[in-house]
């Protein structure tokens, strides 16, 4: 008897050890995990998950115990004729009632915490919540802060500890808004506004990844965003600066040379109302006192895009752009039909992301590439090779470049490398 059960014990031990190994594998650092107690939303869903997993485990153990006991009890024994069939139970009313009622009862019990979690997460947002309008586009995210008169793209700043109430809609197809570490997900649906709120009360001073989670076309997987959870005072500084018109923050004065450290919050004195469109000779204005951008040295590695570049895009390494030439070229190019830059009266398009403070953003291309001059130049030159796009999206702008959507080489209206470098210098200066 004991000898016979040993292989089974060994099998059970193996399964147990494997299960432990799998569980241990879940304890690592997973930056896109939902099991994060950063908001009441995530605590609610994590608690529901743990409850249901616990109950499911109990049901599993009972069912498996009955199964194993039955297999063992009715196994073939020496001396018992093989042809003797076990007793048939077809039509046993008691048994059939039991195995119908029991699962129904279990489902009814599971419904209690589930429905409670649904009601809690669907409740009206607190009155003091920060309002954020989320608008899905193929393929990028537009964010508006109506109380602050801010429009931005693909980057959300949220104050730690204050409830945030999202109102979600789309201008085209269905998308789905999700920041796994904070809460969601919620569909972004045509002809209907959905709502979602949570409080990043236990969020760290860090960056979280967000993404689209409903298939929405060729670049569904390239529709990402970043969420910067920052102390309340930093959020107010950021918001105060974002609502001002674009201001050119020129590279540091001559002796310093080079480009300004992108991670340094600009603190120079300024005239916030001095817009970018001054006479070229005027000294460029600088951002307002106390303006805030999330410090680059705090950005965790998982939030920095590492999307590989396609092999057939390139841009000359040493080309130096000129901000003023770039502003002039930008203001007379096709860019202005789709992009808005507050403070540049020529740039009033609304179908593309607002570029008012694009130089202060961490990423471009809806979170696909880091926001640096090289990637921005490559993007302007060949966006449609860097990310599957469509007829109405960011076009190929490099002169002589092949446009995979139009299936043609761009000549008329195309930008030379020098013109692109100039426009990049201008856009990168819009801090
Ligand atoms: Cu938007 Cu998937």
PDB file of N, CA and C and ligand atoms in Angstrom, residues 136-141 172-176 211-217 219-223, ligand 1:
ATOM      1  N   UNK A 136      -9.466  60.072 -26.442  1.00  0.00           N
ATOM      2  CA  UNK A 136      -8.704  59.102 -27.206  1.00  0.00           C
ATOM      3  C   UNK A 136      -8.668  59.483 -28.685  1.00  0.00           C
ATOM      4  N   UNK A 137      -7.508  59.354 -29.277  1.00  0.00           N
ATOM      5  CA  UNK A 137      -7.336  59.580 -30.717  1.00  0.00           C
ATOM      6  C   UNK A 137      -6.568  58.394 -31.275  1.00  0.00           C
ATOM      7  N   UNK A 138      -6.749  58.094 -32.548  1.00  0.00           N
ATOM      8  CA  UNK A 138      -5.872  57.144 -33.218  1.00  0.00           C
ATOM      9  C   UNK A 138      -4.590  57.893 -33.594  1.00  0.00           C
ATOM     10  N   UNK A 139      -3.432  57.705 -32.974  1.00  0.00           N
ATOM     11  CA  UNK A 139      -3.193  56.882 -31.814  1.00  0.00           C
ATOM     12  C   UNK A 139      -2.395  57.695 -30.814  1.00  0.00           C
ATOM     13  N   UNK A 140      -3.106  58.468 -30.035  1.00  0.00           N
ATOM     14  CA  UNK A 140      -2.475  59.231 -28.958  1.00  0.00           C
ATOM     15  C   UNK A 140      -3.556  59.683 -27.993  1.00  0.00           C
ATOM     16  N   UNK A 141      -3.127  60.202 -26.855  1.00  0.00           N
ATOM     17  CA  UNK A 141      -4.047  60.617 -25.805  1.00  0.00           C
ATOM     18  C   UNK A 141      -3.988  62.125 -25.631  1.00  0.00           C
ATOM     19  N   UNK A 172     -12.707  59.067 -32.261  1.00  0.00           N
ATOM     20  CA  UNK A 172     -12.812  58.123 -33.383  1.00  0.00           C
ATOM     21  C   UNK A 172     -13.325  56.760 -32.894  1.00  0.00           C
ATOM     22  N   UNK A 173     -12.433  55.799 -32.741  1.00  0.00           N
ATOM     23  CA  UNK A 173     -12.867  54.438 -32.412  1.00  0.00           C
ATOM     24  C   UNK A 173     -12.780  54.214 -30.901  1.00  0.00           C
ATOM     25  N   UNK A 174     -13.096  53.012 -30.471  1.00  0.00           N
ATOM     26  CA  UNK A 174     -13.049  52.687 -29.048  1.00  0.00           C
ATOM     27  C   UNK A 174     -11.598  52.475 -28.607  1.00  0.00           C
ATOM     28  N   UNK A 175     -11.245  53.131 -27.522  1.00  0.00           N
ATOM     29  CA  UNK A 175      -9.966  52.890 -26.867  1.00  0.00           C
ATOM     30  C   UNK A 175     -10.262  52.467 -25.429  1.00  0.00           C
ATOM     31  N   UNK A 176      -9.220  52.211 -24.680  1.00  0.00           N
ATOM     32  CA  UNK A 176      -9.416  51.882 -23.271  1.00  0.00           C
ATOM     33  C   UNK A 176      -8.265  52.466 -22.462  1.00  0.00           C
ATOM     34  N   UNK A 211      -1.561  52.961 -20.888  1.00  0.00           N
ATOM     35  CA  UNK A 211      -1.657  52.474 -22.263  1.00  0.00           C
ATOM     36  C   UNK A 211      -3.103  52.338 -22.689  1.00  0.00           C
ATOM     37  N   UNK A 212      -3.264  52.109 -23.989  1.00  0.00           N
ATOM     38  CA  UNK A 212      -4.572  51.795 -24.538  1.00  0.00           C
ATOM     39  C   UNK A 212      -4.746  50.284 -24.471  1.00  0.00           C
ATOM     40  N   UNK A 213      -5.940  49.846 -24.105  1.00  0.00           N
ATOM     41  CA  UNK A 213      -6.145  48.418 -23.886  1.00  0.00           C
ATOM     42  C   UNK A 213      -7.334  47.864 -24.639  1.00  0.00           C
ATOM     43  N   UNK A 214      -7.740  48.554 -25.680  1.00  0.00           N
ATOM     44  CA  UNK A 214      -8.800  48.038 -26.535  1.00  0.00           C
ATOM     45  C   UNK A 214      -8.269  48.184 -27.956  1.00  0.00           C
ATOM     46  N   UNK A 215      -8.291  47.087 -28.700  1.00  0.00           N
ATOM     47  CA  UNK A 215      -7.693  47.148 -30.032  1.00  0.00           C
ATOM     48  C   UNK A 215      -8.338  48.253 -30.858  1.00  0.00           C
ATOM     49  N   UNK A 216      -7.513  49.169 -31.363  1.00  0.00           N
ATOM     50  CA  UNK A 216      -8.051  50.355 -32.023  1.00  0.00           C
ATOM     51  C   UNK A 216      -7.360  50.616 -33.348  1.00  0.00           C
ATOM     52  N   UNK A 217      -6.738  49.603 -33.909  1.00  0.00           N
ATOM     53  CA  UNK A 217      -6.105  49.772 -35.204  1.00  0.00           C
ATOM     54  C   UNK A 217      -4.613  49.479 -35.146  1.00  0.00           C
ATOM     55  N   UNK A 219      -1.821  50.929 -34.734  1.00  0.00           N
ATOM     56  CA  UNK A 219      -0.894  51.377 -33.690  1.00  0.00           C
ATOM     57  C   UNK A 219      -1.519  51.322 -32.304  1.00  0.00           C
ATOM     58  N   UNK A 220      -2.435  50.402 -32.124  1.00  0.00           N
ATOM     59  CA  UNK A 220      -3.030  50.211 -30.792  1.00  0.00           C
ATOM     60  C   UNK A 220      -1.947  50.041 -29.724  1.00  0.00           C
ATOM     61  N   UNK A 221      -0.936  49.223 -30.045  1.00  0.00           N
ATOM     62  CA  UNK A 221       0.119  48.957 -29.064  1.00  0.00           C
ATOM     63  C   UNK A 221       1.045  50.154 -28.905  1.00  0.00           C
ATOM     64  N   UNK A 222       0.915  51.145 -29.771  1.00  0.00           N
ATOM     65  CA  UNK A 222       1.790  52.322 -29.716  1.00  0.00           C
ATOM     66  C   UNK A 222       1.047  53.539 -29.189  1.00  0.00           C
ATOM     67  N   UNK A 223      -0.006  53.300 -28.447  1.00  0.00           N
ATOM     68  CA  UNK A 223      -0.831  54.385 -27.918  1.00  0.00           C
ATOM     69  C   UNK A 223      -0.633  54.412 -26.409  1.00  0.00           C
TER      70      UNK A 223
HETATM   71 CU1  LIG B   1      -6.351  53.080 -28.657  1.00  0.00          CU
HETATM   72 CU2  LIG B   1      -6.001  50.727 -28.622  1.00  0.00          CU
END
